[in-house]
Amino acid sequence: MDGNTIISGFLVSTVGMGFFMYGKKQGRAPQIAFGVLAMVYPYFVGGPLLIFGIFAALLALMWLAIRMGA
């Protein structure tokens, strides 16, 4: 692990924590699920580009779930 991977994992996990707290307060399942996934997966992924790529895919999935009425 290099410094860029650690920083990008920290940023993604911080955003995930924000979504988790928002989802828990509002009772919104998509935000809770996204927050938990965003906080956990950076520990298992190596490389900042891959971390941000997965983050973008998860964000798109959350947006799609919200648009579909979840």
PDB file of C-alpha atoms in Angstrom:
ATOM      1  CA  MET A   1       0.000   0.000   0.000  1.00  0.00           C
ATOM      2  CA  ASP A   2       1.257   3.414  -0.893  1.00  0.00           C
ATOM      3  CA  GLY A   3       0.207   6.823   0.346  1.00  0.00           C
ATOM      4  CA  ASN A   4      -2.188   7.509  -2.515  1.00  0.00           C
ATOM      5  CA  THR A   5      -4.097   4.296  -1.815  1.00  0.00           C
ATOM      6  CA  ILE A   6      -4.388   5.147   1.868  1.00  0.00           C
ATOM      7  CA  ILE A   7      -5.599   8.688   1.179  1.00  0.00           C
ATOM      8  CA  SER A   8      -8.134   7.599  -1.442  1.00  0.00           C
ATOM      9  CA  GLY A   9      -9.423   4.853   0.866  1.00  0.00           C
ATOM     10  CA  PHE A  10      -9.785   7.384   3.654  1.00  0.00           C
ATOM     11  CA  LEU A  11     -11.704   9.809   1.421  1.00  0.00           C
ATOM     12  CA  VAL A  12     -14.072   7.133   0.132  1.00  0.00           C
ATOM     13  CA  SER A  13     -14.636   5.760   3.634  1.00  0.00           C
ATOM     14  CA  THR A  14     -15.365   9.254   4.954  1.00  0.00           C
ATOM     15  CA  VAL A  15     -17.989   9.843   2.274  1.00  0.00           C
ATOM     16  CA  GLY A  16     -19.412   6.390   3.032  1.00  0.00           C
ATOM     17  CA  MET A  17     -19.685   7.268   6.699  1.00  0.00           C
ATOM     18  CA  GLY A  18     -21.578  10.428   5.778  1.00  0.00           C
ATOM     19  CA  PHE A  19     -24.038   8.495   3.632  1.00  0.00           C
ATOM     20  CA  PHE A  20     -24.452   5.874   6.366  1.00  0.00           C
ATOM     21  CA  MET A  21     -25.216   8.510   8.998  1.00  0.00           C
ATOM     22  CA  TYR A  22     -27.658  10.265   6.665  1.00  0.00           C
ATOM     23  CA  GLY A  23     -29.379   6.999   5.745  1.00  0.00           C
ATOM     24  CA  LYS A  24     -29.652   5.930   9.359  1.00  0.00           C
ATOM     25  CA  LYS A  25     -31.113   9.272  10.420  1.00  0.00           C
ATOM     26  CA  GLN A  26     -33.612   9.385   7.539  1.00  0.00           C
ATOM     27  CA  GLY A  27     -34.372   5.651   7.501  1.00  0.00           C
ATOM     28  CA  ARG A  28     -33.184   5.229   3.891  1.00  0.00           C
ATOM     29  CA  ALA A  29     -31.943   1.740   2.985  1.00  0.00           C
ATOM     30  CA  PRO A  30     -30.008   2.640  -0.232  1.00  0.00           C
ATOM     31  CA  GLN A  31     -27.897   5.227   1.573  1.00  0.00           C
ATOM     32  CA  ILE A  32     -27.236   2.867   4.488  1.00  0.00           C
ATOM     33  CA  ALA A  33     -26.141   0.059   2.159  1.00  0.00           C
ATOM     34  CA  PHE A  34     -23.965   2.382   0.086  1.00  0.00           C
ATOM     35  CA  GLY A  35     -22.393   3.814   3.219  1.00  0.00           C
ATOM     36  CA  VAL A  36     -21.491   0.417   4.641  1.00  0.00           C
ATOM     37  CA  LEU A  37     -20.050  -0.793   1.330  1.00  0.00           C
ATOM     38  CA  ALA A  38     -18.079   2.416   0.817  1.00  0.00           C
ATOM     39  CA  MET A  39     -16.601   2.167   4.299  1.00  0.00           C
ATOM     40  CA  VAL A  40     -15.541  -1.480   3.956  1.00  0.00           C
ATOM     41  CA  TYR A  41     -14.372  -2.211   0.412  1.00  0.00           C
ATOM     42  CA  PRO A  42     -11.286   0.090   0.322  1.00  0.00           C
ATOM     43  CA  TYR A  43      -9.614  -2.291   2.792  1.00  0.00           C
ATOM     44  CA  PHE A  44      -9.729  -5.066   0.195  1.00  0.00           C
ATOM     45  CA  VAL A  45      -8.834  -3.116  -2.953  1.00  0.00           C
ATOM     46  CA  GLY A  46      -5.365  -2.011  -3.965  1.00  0.00           C
ATOM     47  CA  GLY A  47      -4.826   1.117  -6.017  1.00  0.00           C
ATOM     48  CA  PRO A  48      -6.485   4.505  -5.949  1.00  0.00           C
ATOM     49  CA  LEU A  49      -7.927   4.297  -9.467  1.00  0.00           C
ATOM     50  CA  LEU A  50      -9.659   1.032  -8.655  1.00  0.00           C
ATOM     51  CA  ILE A  51     -10.973   2.453  -5.385  1.00  0.00           C
ATOM     52  CA  PHE A  52     -12.456   5.491  -7.139  1.00  0.00           C
ATOM     53  CA  GLY A  53     -13.785   3.349 -10.006  1.00  0.00           C
ATOM     54  CA  ILE A  54     -15.664   1.051  -7.643  1.00  0.00           C
ATOM     55  CA  PHE A  55     -16.880   4.095  -5.723  1.00  0.00           C
ATOM     56  CA  ALA A  56     -18.324   5.590  -8.904  1.00  0.00           C
ATOM     57  CA  ALA A  57     -20.039   2.295  -9.774  1.00  0.00           C
ATOM     58  CA  LEU A  58     -21.545   2.005  -6.289  1.00  0.00           C
ATOM     59  CA  LEU A  59     -22.708   5.614  -6.448  1.00  0.00           C
ATOM     60  CA  ALA A  60     -24.405   4.909  -9.789  1.00  0.00           C
ATOM     61  CA  LEU A  61     -26.091   1.830  -8.334  1.00  0.00           C
ATOM     62  CA  MET A  62     -27.353   3.828  -5.366  1.00  0.00           C
ATOM     63  CA  TRP A  63     -28.701   6.526  -7.685  1.00  0.00           C
ATOM     64  CA  LEU A  64     -30.437   3.859  -9.777  1.00  0.00           C
ATOM     65  CA  ALA A  65     -31.962   2.249  -6.678  1.00  0.00           C
ATOM     66  CA  ILE A  66     -33.300   5.610  -5.520  1.00  0.00           C
ATOM     67  CA  ARG A  67     -34.701   6.394  -8.987  1.00  0.00           C
ATOM     68  CA  MET A  68     -36.477   3.002  -9.025  1.00  0.00           C
ATOM     69  CA  GLY A  69     -38.176   3.843  -5.748  1.00  0.00           C
ATOM     70  CA  ALA A  70     -36.160   1.940  -3.156  1.00  0.00           C
TER      71      ALA A  70
END
